[in-house]
Short mmCIF file of C-alpha atoms and ligand atoms in Angstrom, two decimals:
data_model
loop_
_atom_site.label_atom_id
_atom_site.label_comp_id
_atom_site.label_asym_id
_atom_site.label_seq_id
_atom_site.Cartn_x
_atom_site.Cartn_y
_atom_site.Cartn_z
CA UNK A 1 57.85 8.08 34.78
CA UNK A 2 57.50 5.82 37.93
CA UNK A 3 55.72 2.69 37.30
CA UNK A 4 54.50 0.15 40.90
CA UNK A 5 53.81 -2.89 40.00
CA UNK A 6 52.41 -5.01 43.52
CA UNK A 7 50.75 -7.96 43.92
CA UNK A 8 51.14 -11.22 46.14
CA UNK A 9 54.32 -13.78 44.74
CA UNK A 10 53.64 -16.04 41.62
CA UNK A 11 51.60 -13.39 39.77
CA UNK A 12 54.78 -12.71 37.47
CA UNK A 13 55.19 -10.27 39.29
CA UNK A 14 59.06 -9.84 38.46
CA UNK A 15 58.75 -11.14 35.00
CA UNK A 16 56.86 -8.30 33.88
CA UNK A 17 58.30 -5.90 35.66
CA UNK A 18 61.95 -6.69 34.32
CA UNK A 19 60.25 -7.00 30.41
CA UNK A 20 58.47 -3.76 31.05
CA UNK A 21 61.91 -1.99 32.25
CA UNK A 22 63.57 -2.87 29.56
CA UNK A 23 61.38 -2.88 26.62
CA UNK A 24 61.14 0.31 27.70
CA UNK A 25 64.29 1.32 29.08
CA UNK A 26 63.27 2.32 32.35
CA UNK A 27 65.44 1.07 35.07
CA UNK A 28 64.03 -1.34 37.63
CA UNK A 29 63.92 -1.82 41.49
CA UNK A 30 62.69 -5.65 42.63
CA UNK A 31 62.24 -4.29 45.88
CA UNK A 32 61.47 -7.79 47.34
CA UNK A 33 65.21 -8.91 46.69
CA UNK A 34 66.07 -5.82 49.17
CA UNK A 35 63.75 -7.53 51.98
CA UNK A 36 65.50 -10.80 50.90
CA UNK A 37 69.10 -9.14 51.33
CA UNK A 38 68.46 -7.93 54.85
CA UNK A 39 66.93 -11.72 55.33
CA UNK A 40 70.09 -13.26 54.77
CA UNK A 41 72.33 -10.82 56.62
CA UNK A 42 70.37 -11.03 59.69
CA UNK A 43 70.50 -15.17 59.02
CA UNK A 44 74.63 -14.74 57.88
CA UNK A 45 75.75 -12.84 61.16
CA UNK A 46 73.43 -14.43 63.90
CA UNK A 47 70.71 -12.24 64.21
CA UNK A 48 67.50 -14.32 65.50
CA UNK A 49 64.78 -13.58 63.56
CA UNK A 50 62.72 -14.94 65.68
CA UNK A 51 63.36 -12.15 67.55
CA UNK A 52 61.70 -8.48 66.59
CA UNK A 53 64.01 -6.60 69.21
CA UNK A 54 67.27 -8.19 67.03
CA UNK A 55 65.76 -7.38 64.25
CA UNK A 56 64.98 -3.80 64.80
CA UNK A 57 68.54 -3.31 66.48
CA UNK A 58 70.15 -4.82 63.66
CA UNK A 59 67.92 -2.79 60.73
CA UNK A 60 70.38 -0.02 59.99
CA UNK A 61 73.14 -1.90 59.90
CA UNK A 62 74.09 -4.12 56.62
CA UNK A 63 74.59 -1.69 53.86
CA UNK A 64 72.48 -3.06 50.81
CA UNK A 65 72.74 -2.25 47.34
CA UNK A 66 70.66 -2.74 44.59
CA UNK A 67 71.28 -2.65 40.76
CA UNK A 68 68.70 -0.93 38.58
CA UNK A 69 69.48 -2.80 35.09
CA UNK A 70 66.14 -5.07 33.98
CA UNK A 71 68.92 -7.11 32.49
CA UNK A 72 71.15 -7.49 35.43
CA UNK A 73 69.26 -6.93 38.76
CA UNK A 74 72.50 -7.42 40.92
CA UNK A 75 72.00 -7.13 45.00
CA UNK A 76 74.50 -7.03 47.62
CA UNK A 77 75.22 -6.89 51.50
CA UNK A 78 77.88 -5.52 52.96
CA UNK A 79 79.95 -5.94 49.43
CA UNK A 80 78.89 -9.86 49.23
CA UNK A 81 77.07 -10.52 46.46
CA UNK A 82 73.51 -11.86 47.82
CA UNK A 83 71.63 -12.77 43.78
CA UNK A 84 71.75 -16.11 45.22
CA UNK A 85 71.57 -16.58 48.51
CA UNK A 86 68.45 -14.61 48.65
CA UNK A 87 66.66 -17.01 46.99
CA UNK A 88 67.30 -19.95 49.23
CA UNK A 89 64.45 -21.59 51.13
CA UNK A 90 65.62 -20.32 54.61
CA UNK A 91 66.18 -16.91 53.44
CA UNK A 92 61.90 -17.51 51.68
CA UNK A 93 60.52 -18.74 54.79
CA UNK A 94 61.94 -15.55 57.26
CA UNK A 95 61.85 -12.98 55.24
CA UNK A 96 58.12 -12.12 55.82
CA UNK A 97 59.00 -12.02 59.71
CA UNK A 98 61.87 -9.56 59.11
CA UNK A 99 60.45 -7.37 56.63
CA UNK A 100 57.50 -6.74 58.57
CA UNK A 101 59.28 -4.96 61.81
CA UNK A 102 58.77 -1.49 60.92
CA UNK A 103 62.69 -0.83 61.79
CA UNK A 104 63.63 -2.70 58.66
CA UNK A 105 60.70 -1.70 56.81
CA UNK A 106 61.06 2.56 57.30
CA UNK A 107 65.00 1.65 56.62
CA UNK A 108 64.18 0.11 52.74
CA UNK A 109 61.77 2.92 52.20
CA UNK A 110 63.97 5.20 52.64
CA UNK A 111 66.61 3.62 49.79
CA UNK A 112 63.68 2.38 47.73
CA UNK A 113 62.59 6.52 47.35
CA UNK A 114 66.10 7.65 47.10
CA UNK A 115 66.64 5.05 44.54
CA UNK A 116 63.25 5.90 42.50
CA UNK A 117 64.08 9.80 42.98
CA UNK A 118 68.16 8.74 41.48
CA UNK A 119 67.06 6.92 38.21
CA UNK A 120 66.26 10.28 35.50
CA UNK A 121 64.78 8.53 32.81
CA UNK A 122 62.11 6.62 34.66
CA UNK A 123 61.85 3.06 36.80
CA UNK A 124 59.70 0.12 36.99
CA UNK A 125 59.33 -0.69 41.03
CA UNK A 126 57.77 -4.71 42.08
CA UNK A 127 56.83 -4.61 45.36
CA UNK A 128 54.43 -5.36 47.74
CA UNK A 129 53.72 -1.74 48.89
CA UNK A 130 54.92 0.30 46.41
CA UNK A 131 51.77 2.04 44.95
CA UNK A 132 50.33 2.31 48.50
CA UNK A 133 52.83 3.71 50.69
CA UNK A 134 56.66 3.42 49.08
CA UNK A 135 55.47 5.85 46.56
CA UNK A 136 51.85 7.02 46.45
CA UNK A 137 52.41 9.81 44.00
CA UNK A 138 53.74 7.20 41.09
CA UNK A 139 52.40 8.14 37.16
CA UNK A 140 51.43 4.00 37.35
CA UNK A 141 50.47 1.15 39.58
CA UNK A 142 49.78 -2.18 38.85
CA UNK A 143 48.10 -4.85 41.33
CA UNK A 144 48.89 -8.33 39.61
CA UNK A 145 46.74 -11.13 41.07
CA UNK A 146 46.02 -14.72 40.06
CA UNK A 147 44.82 -17.68 41.56
CA UNK A 148 46.82 -19.78 44.18
CA UNK A 149 46.59 -22.65 42.04
CA UNK A 150 48.28 -20.65 39.14
CA UNK A 151 50.50 -19.08 41.44
CA UNK A 152 51.66 -22.58 43.07
CA UNK A 153 52.14 -23.98 39.34
CA UNK A 154 54.13 -20.83 38.38
CA UNK A 155 56.86 -20.71 42.16
CA UNK A 156 57.04 -24.44 41.50
CA UNK A 157 58.04 -23.83 37.91
CA UNK A 158 60.63 -21.18 38.99
CA UNK A 159 61.86 -23.08 41.88
CA UNK A 160 62.90 -26.26 39.33
CA UNK A 161 64.87 -23.99 37.15
CA UNK A 162 66.96 -22.25 39.51
CA UNK A 163 67.64 -24.70 42.04
CA UNK A 164 67.78 -27.48 39.02
CA UNK A 165 65.41 -30.33 41.16
CA UNK A 166 62.20 -30.52 40.49
CA UNK A 167 59.27 -29.54 43.16
CA UNK A 168 57.00 -32.18 43.12
CA UNK A 169 55.45 -31.75 46.22
CA UNK A 170 52.87 -28.63 44.52
CA UNK A 171 50.16 -28.71 47.85
CA UNK A 172 53.34 -28.18 49.79
CA UNK A 173 54.12 -24.94 47.19
CA UNK A 174 50.99 -23.80 47.99
CA UNK A 175 50.22 -24.23 51.40
CA UNK A 176 54.06 -22.10 51.76
CA UNK A 177 52.85 -19.42 49.68
CA UNK A 178 49.50 -19.29 51.07
CA UNK A 179 51.39 -18.51 54.40
CA UNK A 180 53.51 -15.72 53.37
CA UNK A 181 50.77 -13.39 51.43
CA UNK A 182 48.88 -14.09 54.57
CA UNK A 183 51.91 -13.05 57.03
CA UNK A 184 52.38 -10.08 54.28
CA UNK A 185 48.86 -9.24 54.16
CA UNK A 186 48.18 -8.63 57.59
CA UNK A 187 51.17 -7.48 58.87
CA UNK A 188 50.68 -3.68 60.88
CA UNK A 189 53.16 -1.52 58.73
CA UNK A 190 52.45 -1.18 55.18
CA UNK A 191 50.23 -4.27 54.69
CA UNK A 192 50.33 -6.25 51.08
CA UNK A 193 47.47 -4.37 49.73
CA UNK A 194 45.93 -2.95 46.09
CA UNK A 195 46.17 1.42 46.00
CA UNK A 196 42.76 2.68 45.69
CA UNK A 197 44.26 4.13 41.81
CA UNK A 198 46.00 1.07 41.48
CA UNK A 199 45.16 -1.00 37.46
CA UNK A 200 44.18 -4.97 38.94
CA UNK A 201 45.12 -7.55 36.20
CA UNK A 202 44.34 -11.23 36.87
CA UNK A 203 46.94 -12.71 35.22
CA UNK A 204 45.48 -16.16 35.81
CA UNK A 205 44.57 -16.96 32.16
CA UNK A 206 47.19 -14.55 30.58
CA UNK A 207 50.75 -16.33 29.43
CA UNK A 208 53.28 -13.89 30.66
CA UNK A 209 53.43 -11.99 27.06
CA UNK A 210 49.90 -11.27 27.80
CA UNK A 211 50.63 -9.54 30.95
CA UNK A 212 54.25 -7.58 30.16
CA UNK A 213 52.14 -6.08 26.57
CA UNK A 214 49.00 -5.39 29.00
CA UNK A 215 51.58 -3.22 31.68
CA UNK A 216 53.27 -2.02 28.29
CA UNK A 217 49.84 -0.80 27.33
CA UNK A 218 49.22 0.95 30.19
CA UNK A 219 52.57 2.92 30.47
CA UNK A 220 52.30 4.10 27.49
CA UNK A 221 48.67 5.10 28.19
CA UNK A 222 50.08 7.04 31.12
CA UNK A 223 53.04 8.81 29.55
O1 LIG B 1 59.32 -10.79 45.66
P1 LIG B 1 59.59 -11.72 46.82
O2 LIG B 1 58.57 -13.13 46.67
O3 LIG B 1 60.81 -11.48 46.61
O4 LIG B 1 59.31 -11.02 47.77
C1 LIG B 1 60.05 -11.67 49.27
C2 LIG B 1 59.18 -10.86 50.55
O5 LIG B 1 59.61 -9.78 50.83
C3 LIG B 1 58.13 -11.28 50.48
O6 LIG B 1 57.15 -11.81 50.97
C4 LIG B 1 57.70 -9.75 51.60
O7 LIG B 1 57.48 -10.31 52.96
C5 LIG B 1 58.72 -8.84 51.51
N1 LIG B 1 58.95 -7.78 50.86
C6 LIG B 1 57.88 -6.83 51.21
N2 LIG B 1 57.57 -5.84 50.75
C7 LIG B 1 57.71 -5.43 49.52
C8 LIG B 1 58.81 -6.73 48.21
C9 LIG B 1 58.67 -7.13 49.57
O8 LIG B 1 57.47 -7.16 52.78
N3 LIG B 1 57.83 -4.04 48.45
#
């Protein structure tokens, strides 16, 4: 059972994917964390993230290792735990540019397909291009959406809990999210896009529990 969950940020993708995987005993892969980890490695190793050629030349260098336990999704770059650093503003601001480079996408896509192929009992893979490009033969494809206001409110709630400080500027959060979605949706290689055969779930008016229940039902139907 391969489940692809795509959509822009702030739609509850990660929380939903982890919970669905844990509830159904499936593995879990956060592909955004992989793009964030390679971005963090580049920033930490002096790669100019404004220079596409430099990014392309470095794409194969770091080893990126993802854990697939939904209760403890680990991520490392060259053996260093990246789970904290990949959530910083610096990485968030640079990740769309790094992930738009075709060499980076080819490298990470290959890794994702390998992980999915090795997940014996099935896997939930979340990202932007899983249903369209990485795993077009997935047994179930879900595309999560939500209004820009709801997404910004959720994201600023998350920032508050992860960084331990209040994020009062909702407008700035919404602007940053919109800019990242625009970059992700308009890039040439493998943009953020709903697959034709994906089930779209608008989460604006739903609680996280309702979204989880909805996706679990869809997986059970697809099994
Ligand atoms: O999901 P998350 O917000 O952590 O993703 C971070 C970034 O990684 C996205 O904004 C996008 O640029 C990139 N990404 C991607 N393809 C994926 C998953 C994430 O390009 N499948």
